PDB file of C-alpha atoms in Angstrom:
ATOM      1  CA  UNK N   1    -108.088 -19.269  80.715  1.00 61.00           C
ATOM      2  CA  UNK N   2    -109.759 -17.865  77.774  1.00 63.00           C
ATOM      3  CA  UNK N   3    -107.559 -15.962  75.173  1.00 66.00           C
ATOM      4  CA  UNK N   4    -110.091 -13.229  75.091  1.00 61.00           C
ATOM      5  CA  UNK N   5    -109.010 -12.762  78.937  1.00 74.00           C
ATOM      6  CA  UNK N   6    -105.367 -12.001  77.828  1.00 80.00           C
ATOM      7  CA  UNK N   7    -106.635  -8.197  76.672  1.00 78.00           C
ATOM      8  CA  UNK N   8    -108.254  -7.673  80.123  1.00 82.00           C
ATOM      9  CA  UNK N   9    -106.082  -4.867  82.068  1.00 83.00           C
ATOM     10  CA  UNK N  10    -105.616  -6.769  85.122  1.00 88.00           C
ATOM     11  CA  UNK N  11    -104.454  -9.879  83.533  1.00 85.00           C
ATOM     12  CA  UNK N  12    -101.998  -7.601  81.528  1.00 85.00           C
ATOM     13  CA  UNK N  13    -100.482  -6.536  84.596  1.00 87.00           C
ATOM     14  CA  UNK N  14    -100.345  -9.883  86.205  1.00 87.00           C
ATOM     15  CA  UNK N  15     -98.291 -10.726  83.051  1.00 85.00           C
ATOM     16  CA  UNK N  16     -95.999  -7.575  83.316  1.00 86.00           C
ATOM     17  CA  UNK N  17     -95.541  -8.510  86.978  1.00 86.00           C
ATOM     18  CA  UNK N  18     -94.832 -11.900  85.755  1.00 87.00           C
ATOM     19  CA  UNK N  19     -97.117 -13.579  87.392  1.00 89.00           C
ATOM     20  CA  UNK N  20     -96.796 -17.370  86.822  1.00 90.00           C
ATOM     21  CA  UNK N  21    -100.182 -18.332  86.606  1.00 90.00           C
ATOM     22  CA  UNK N  22    -100.644 -15.674  83.838  1.00 88.00           C
ATOM     23  CA  UNK N  23     -97.226 -16.464  82.276  1.00 89.00           C
ATOM     24  CA  UNK N  24     -98.532 -20.370  82.536  1.00 91.00           C
ATOM     25  CA  UNK N  25    -101.950 -19.389  80.874  1.00 92.00           C
ATOM     26  CA  UNK N  26    -100.223 -17.693  77.759  1.00 91.00           C
ATOM     27  CA  UNK N  27     -97.719 -20.923  77.513  1.00 93.00           C
ATOM     28  CA  UNK N  28    -100.613 -23.356  77.410  1.00 93.00           C
ATOM     29  CA  UNK N  29    -102.368 -21.123  75.112  1.00 92.00           C
ATOM     30  CA  UNK N  30     -99.964 -20.598  72.481  1.00 93.00           C
ATOM     31  CA  UNK N  31     -97.083 -23.308  72.964  1.00 95.00           C
ATOM     32  CA  UNK N  32     -99.108 -25.511  70.262  1.00 95.00           C
ATOM     33  CA  UNK N  33     -99.374 -22.446  67.797  1.00 94.00           C
ATOM     34  CA  UNK N  34     -95.638 -21.918  68.085  1.00 94.00           C
ATOM     35  CA  UNK N  35     -94.980 -25.499  67.549  1.00 94.00           C
ATOM     36  CA  UNK N  36     -97.237 -25.846  64.414  1.00 94.00           C
ATOM     37  CA  UNK N  37     -95.693 -22.874  63.208  1.00 93.00           C
ATOM     38  CA  UNK N  38     -92.123 -24.265  63.754  1.00 93.00           C
ATOM     39  CA  UNK N  39     -92.933 -27.177  62.138  1.00 91.00           C
ATOM     40  CA  UNK N  40     -94.565 -25.503  59.168  1.00 90.00           C
ATOM     41  CA  UNK N  41     -91.234 -23.971  58.585  1.00 90.00           C
ATOM     42  CA  UNK N  42     -89.778 -27.500  58.336  1.00 88.00           C
ATOM     43  CA  UNK N  43     -87.845 -27.541  61.742  1.00 90.00           C
ATOM     44  CA  UNK N  44     -87.435 -30.749  63.687  1.00 90.00           C
ATOM     45  CA  UNK N  45     -90.021 -30.998  66.622  1.00 93.00           C
ATOM     46  CA  UNK N  46     -86.999 -30.438  68.805  1.00 93.00           C
ATOM     47  CA  UNK N  47     -85.623 -27.208  66.883  1.00 91.00           C
ATOM     48  CA  UNK N  48     -89.241 -26.186  67.041  1.00 93.00           C
ATOM     49  CA  UNK N  49     -89.595 -26.699  70.622  1.00 94.00           C
ATOM     50  CA  UNK N  50     -86.078 -24.904  71.175  1.00 93.00           C
ATOM     51  CA  UNK N  51     -87.366 -21.967  69.235  1.00 94.00           C
ATOM     52  CA  UNK N  52     -90.705 -21.853  71.155  1.00 95.00           C
ATOM     53  CA  UNK N  53     -89.078 -21.773  74.383  1.00 94.00           C
ATOM     54  CA  UNK N  54     -86.636 -19.107  73.342  1.00 94.00           C
ATOM     55  CA  UNK N  55     -89.555 -17.178  72.601  1.00 95.00           C
ATOM     56  CA  UNK N  56     -91.255 -17.630  75.634  1.00 92.00           C
ATOM     57  CA  UNK N  57     -87.968 -16.970  77.578  1.00 92.00           C
ATOM     58  CA  UNK N  58     -87.527 -13.439  75.565  1.00 93.00           C
ATOM     59  CA  UNK N  59     -91.332 -13.061  76.181  1.00 91.00           C
ATOM     60  CA  UNK N  60     -90.871 -13.286  80.172  1.00 89.00           C
ATOM     61  CA  UNK N  61     -87.451 -10.991  80.125  1.00 90.00           C
ATOM     62  CA  UNK N  62     -89.312  -8.415  77.919  1.00 88.00           C
ATOM     63  CA  UNK N  63     -93.101  -8.687  78.906  1.00 85.00           C
ATOM     64  CA  UNK N  64     -92.823  -5.258  80.903  1.00 83.00           C
ATOM     65  CA  UNK N  65     -92.386  -3.477  77.459  1.00 83.00           C
ATOM     66  CA  UNK N  66     -95.441  -4.732  76.230  1.00 79.00           C
ATOM     67  CA  UNK N  67     -98.107  -1.792  76.267  1.00 79.00           C
ATOM     68  CA  UNK N  68    -101.008  -4.029  75.415  1.00 77.00           C
ATOM     69  CA  UNK N  69    -101.599  -2.119  71.983  1.00 82.00           C
ATOM     70  CA  UNK N  70    -101.524  -5.389  70.511  1.00 83.00           C
ATOM     71  CA  UNK N  71    -102.743  -8.836  71.405  1.00 85.00           C
ATOM     72  CA  UNK N  72    -100.282 -11.062  73.134  1.00 88.00           C
ATOM     73  CA  UNK N  73    -100.315 -13.386  70.488  1.00 90.00           C
ATOM     74  CA  UNK N  74     -99.133 -10.737  67.987  1.00 89.00           C
ATOM     75  CA  UNK N  75     -96.293  -9.633  70.373  1.00 90.00           C
ATOM     76  CA  UNK N  76     -95.242 -13.559  71.188  1.00 92.00           C
ATOM     77  CA  UNK N  77     -95.177 -14.364  67.456  1.00 92.00           C
ATOM     78  CA  UNK N  78     -93.084 -11.106  66.565  1.00 91.00           C
ATOM     79  CA  UNK N  79     -90.645 -12.592  69.134  1.00 93.00           C
ATOM     80  CA  UNK N  80     -90.718 -15.945  67.983  1.00 94.00           C
ATOM     81  CA  UNK N  81     -90.357 -14.799  64.227  1.00 92.00           C
ATOM     82  CA  UNK N  82     -87.482 -12.941  65.613  1.00 92.00           C
ATOM     83  CA  UNK N  83     -85.987 -16.184  67.000  1.00 93.00           C
ATOM     84  CA  UNK N  84     -86.093 -17.753  63.727  1.00 92.00           C
ATOM     85  CA  UNK N  85     -84.397 -14.712  62.032  1.00 89.00           C
ATOM     86  CA  UNK N  86     -81.651 -15.285  64.686  1.00 89.00           C
ATOM     87  CA  UNK N  87     -81.136 -18.928  63.745  1.00 87.00           C
ATOM     88  CA  UNK N  88     -81.515 -18.253  60.448  1.00 82.00           C
ATOM     89  CA  UNK N  89     -78.867 -15.410  60.258  1.00 82.00           C
ATOM     90  CA  UNK N  90     -76.459 -17.843  62.047  1.00 80.00           C
ATOM     91  CA  UNK N  91     -77.240 -20.304  59.344  1.00 76.00           C
ATOM     92  CA  UNK N  92     -76.917 -18.423  56.671  1.00 75.00           C
ATOM     93  CA  UNK N  93     -73.289 -17.485  57.507  1.00 72.00           C
ATOM     94  CA  UNK N  94     -72.265 -20.844  56.954  1.00 66.00           C
ATOM     95  CA  UNK N  95     -73.908 -21.060  53.611  1.00 66.00           C
ATOM     96  CA  UNK N  96     -71.973 -18.531  51.698  1.00 62.00           C
ATOM     97  CA  UNK N  97     -71.978 -20.465  48.575  1.00 65.00           C
ATOM     98  CA  UNK N  98     -75.197 -22.487  47.178  1.00 69.00           C
ATOM     99  CA  UNK N  99     -74.327 -25.133  44.433  1.00 71.00           C
ATOM    100  CA  UNK N 100     -77.638 -24.806  42.768  1.00 73.00           C
ATOM    101  CA  UNK N 101     -76.307 -21.757  41.457  1.00 70.00           C
ATOM    102  CA  UNK N 102     -74.084 -23.680  39.411  1.00 73.00           C
ATOM    103  CA  UNK N 103     -76.624 -26.380  38.481  1.00 74.00           C
ATOM    104  CA  UNK N 104     -79.067 -23.580  37.006  1.00 73.00           C
ATOM    105  CA  UNK N 105     -75.795 -21.988  35.118  1.00 75.00           C
ATOM    106  CA  UNK N 106     -75.331 -25.520  33.315  1.00 76.00           C
ATOM    107  CA  UNK N 107     -79.216 -25.549  32.102  1.00 77.00           C
ATOM    108  CA  UNK N 108     -78.227 -22.498  29.646  1.00 77.00           C
ATOM    109  CA  UNK N 109     -75.995 -22.709  26.568  1.00 76.00           C
ATOM    110  CA  UNK N 110     -73.483 -19.995  25.745  1.00 77.00           C
ATOM    111  CA  UNK N 111     -76.541 -18.173  23.967  1.00 78.00           C
ATOM    112  CA  UNK N 112     -78.192 -17.823  27.320  1.00 76.00           C
ATOM    113  CA  UNK N 113     -81.301 -20.479  26.001  1.00 77.00           C
ATOM    114  CA  UNK N 114     -82.570 -23.220  27.953  1.00 76.00           C
ATOM    115  CA  UNK N 115     -80.389 -26.510  27.291  1.00 77.00           C
ATOM    116  CA  UNK N 116     -83.753 -28.200  28.322  1.00 74.00           C
ATOM    117  CA  UNK N 117     -86.471 -25.763  29.090  1.00 73.00           C
ATOM    118  CA  UNK N 118     -87.779 -25.596  32.767  1.00 72.00           C
ATOM    119  CA  UNK N 119     -90.650 -28.063  33.656  1.00 68.00           C
ATOM    120  CA  UNK N 120     -94.170 -26.519  34.921  1.00 68.00           C
ATOM    121  CA  UNK N 121     -94.005 -27.941  38.255  1.00 65.00           C
ATOM    122  CA  UNK N 122     -97.013 -26.270  39.312  1.00 65.00           C
ATOM    123  CA  UNK N 123     -99.141 -27.901  36.546  1.00 62.00           C
ATOM    124  CA  UNK N 124     -97.768 -31.329  36.785  1.00 60.00           C
ATOM    125  CA  UNK N 125     -97.499 -31.534  40.512  1.00 53.00           C
ATOM    126  CA  UNK N 126    -101.326 -30.767  40.641  1.00 54.00           C
ATOM    127  CA  UNK N 127    -102.374 -33.068  37.876  1.00 56.00           C
ATOM    128  CA  UNK N 128    -100.223 -36.013  39.622  1.00 55.00           C
ATOM    129  CA  UNK N 129    -100.639 -37.275  43.316  1.00 53.00           C
ATOM    130  CA  UNK N 130     -97.517 -36.060  44.192  1.00 56.00           C
ATOM    131  CA  UNK N 131     -97.896 -34.850  47.728  1.00 67.00           C
ATOM    132  CA  UNK N 132     -95.470 -37.339  49.527  1.00 74.00           C
ATOM    133  CA  UNK N 133     -92.555 -36.162  46.866  1.00 76.00           C
ATOM    134  CA  UNK N 134     -93.295 -32.689  47.322  1.00 75.00           C
ATOM    135  CA  UNK N 135     -92.945 -32.862  50.847  1.00 81.00           C
ATOM    136  CA  UNK N 136     -89.578 -34.914  50.470  1.00 83.00           C
ATOM    137  CA  UNK N 137     -88.296 -32.183  48.322  1.00 86.00           C
ATOM    138  CA  UNK N 138     -89.598 -29.452  50.824  1.00 84.00           C
ATOM    139  CA  UNK N 139     -87.793 -31.127  53.580  1.00 86.00           C
ATOM    140  CA  UNK N 140     -84.563 -31.282  51.602  1.00 87.00           C
ATOM    141  CA  UNK N 141     -84.242 -27.579  51.276  1.00 87.00           C
ATOM    142  CA  UNK N 142     -81.783 -25.775  53.423  1.00 88.00           C
ATOM    143  CA  UNK N 143     -83.655 -24.434  56.492  1.00 86.00           C
ATOM    144  CA  UNK N 144     -83.568 -20.833  55.338  1.00 86.00           C
ATOM    145  CA  UNK N 145     -85.201 -21.354  52.095  1.00 88.00           C
ATOM    146  CA  UNK N 146     -87.492 -23.731  53.296  1.00 88.00           C
ATOM    147  CA  UNK N 147     -88.707 -20.916  55.965  1.00 87.00           C
ATOM    148  CA  UNK N 148     -88.896 -18.241  53.542  1.00 89.00           C
ATOM    149  CA  UNK N 149     -90.763 -20.316  51.206  1.00 88.00           C
ATOM    150  CA  UNK N 150     -92.938 -21.436  53.892  1.00 85.00           C
ATOM    151  CA  UNK N 151     -93.825 -17.947  54.862  1.00 88.00           C
ATOM    152  CA  UNK N 152     -94.489 -16.903  51.166  1.00 88.00           C
ATOM    153  CA  UNK N 153     -96.157 -20.049  49.655  1.00 85.00           C
ATOM    154  CA  UNK N 154     -97.997 -21.142  52.734  1.00 81.00           C
ATOM    155  CA  UNK N 155     -98.251 -18.262  55.304  1.00 83.00           C
ATOM    156  CA  UNK N 156     -98.813 -16.039  51.943  1.00 88.00           C
ATOM    157  CA  UNK N 157     -96.850 -13.486  53.417  1.00 88.00           C
ATOM    158  CA  UNK N 158     -96.061 -10.482  50.767  1.00 91.00           C
ATOM    159  CA  UNK N 159     -92.301  -9.837  50.431  1.00 89.00           C
ATOM    160  CA  UNK N 160     -92.416  -6.856  51.694  1.00 91.00           C
ATOM    161  CA  UNK N 161     -93.921  -8.612  55.281  1.00 90.00           C
ATOM    162  CA  UNK N 162     -91.135 -11.384  54.928  1.00 89.00           C
ATOM    163  CA  UNK N 163     -88.561  -8.749  54.979  1.00 89.00           C
ATOM    164  CA  UNK N 164     -89.379  -7.198  57.665  1.00 88.00           C
ATOM    165  CA  UNK N 165     -90.387  -9.995  59.482  1.00 86.00           C
ATOM    166  CA  UNK N 166     -87.032 -11.895  58.693  1.00 86.00           C
ATOM    167  CA  UNK N 167     -84.838  -8.460  58.640  1.00 87.00           C
ATOM    168  CA  UNK N 168     -84.008  -8.888  55.275  1.00 87.00           C
ATOM    169  CA  UNK N 169     -83.527  -7.117  51.764  1.00 90.00           C
ATOM    170  CA  UNK N 170     -86.357  -7.673  49.361  1.00 91.00           C
ATOM    171  CA  UNK N 171     -83.079  -8.731  46.907  1.00 91.00           C
ATOM    172  CA  UNK N 172     -82.293 -11.369  49.543  1.00 89.00           C
ATOM    173  CA  UNK N 173     -85.743 -12.696  49.944  1.00 89.00           C
ATOM    174  CA  UNK N 174     -85.983 -12.918  45.759  1.00 90.00           C
ATOM    175  CA  UNK N 175     -82.659 -14.837  45.816  1.00 90.00           C
ATOM    176  CA  UNK N 176     -83.720 -16.962  48.659  1.00 90.00           C
ATOM    177  CA  UNK N 177     -87.085 -17.949  46.914  1.00 90.00           C
ATOM    178  CA  UNK N 178     -85.738 -18.282  43.562  1.00 91.00           C
ATOM    179  CA  UNK N 179     -83.008 -20.850  44.925  1.00 91.00           C
ATOM    180  CA  UNK N 180     -85.865 -22.572  46.757  1.00 89.00           C
ATOM    181  CA  UNK N 181     -88.199 -22.918  43.663  1.00 90.00           C
ATOM    182  CA  UNK N 182     -85.091 -24.149  41.704  1.00 90.00           C
ATOM    183  CA  UNK N 183     -84.040 -26.568  44.161  1.00 90.00           C
ATOM    184  CA  UNK N 184     -87.887 -27.864  44.241  1.00 87.00           C
ATOM    185  CA  UNK N 185     -88.162 -28.210  40.662  1.00 87.00           C
ATOM    186  CA  UNK N 186     -84.572 -29.891  40.406  1.00 88.00           C
ATOM    187  CA  UNK N 187     -85.586 -32.464  43.241  1.00 87.00           C
ATOM    188  CA  UNK N 188     -89.074 -33.009  41.164  1.00 82.00           C
ATOM    189  CA  UNK N 189     -87.226 -33.375  38.076  1.00 84.00           C
ATOM    190  CA  UNK N 190     -85.232 -35.998  39.771  1.00 84.00           C
ATOM    191  CA  UNK N 191     -88.237 -37.950  41.011  1.00 78.00           C
ATOM    192  CA  UNK N 192     -89.625 -38.367  37.506  1.00 77.00           C
ATOM    193  CA  UNK N 193     -91.684 -35.200  37.247  1.00 70.00           C
ATOM    194  CA  UNK N 194     -90.624 -33.807  33.902  1.00 67.00           C
ATOM    195  CA  UNK N 195     -92.682 -32.108  30.784  1.00 57.00           C
ATOM    196  CA  UNK N 196     -93.219 -34.041  28.019  1.00 52.00           C
TER     197      UNK N 196
END
């Protein structure tokens, strides 16, 4: 079934009544996109599949609330981001202390000056063939940092959009992005990307 038919009132009624073929059409159309989004956020194939499945289950449970004012894809991806957010909240409870803070503190002297100035990673990375190193460093980020970084830098969401999607404060998103960028910088410096 063509996605343009998903806005048809008859299709929406079938969807609200949990018609198996209507639900199957939505799954067929959007499962690959949800899996791609999950993988793009750095989840393993299994974790991306679990998140997608939980999003579809939540869609089935809440489809009668879908009024058709937005596209079904928008509704589904909203559910997906909520599932990612729930997963991250659980994960962040376990990450109360981040060792990158101590690493960053050690880079300053007692007067607050850099012991060694930070590397301008962006210029170095663009000037070198470092795609594999960058991907490797991204995969090593804690999941919450990797996802927020992905939403900001790859999906190009604004901080406000990320706050809304992930139900985080602006300060919290800023701290997570700060830590993610510092972790990337540290990882790439360990791989030899240093300013001369």
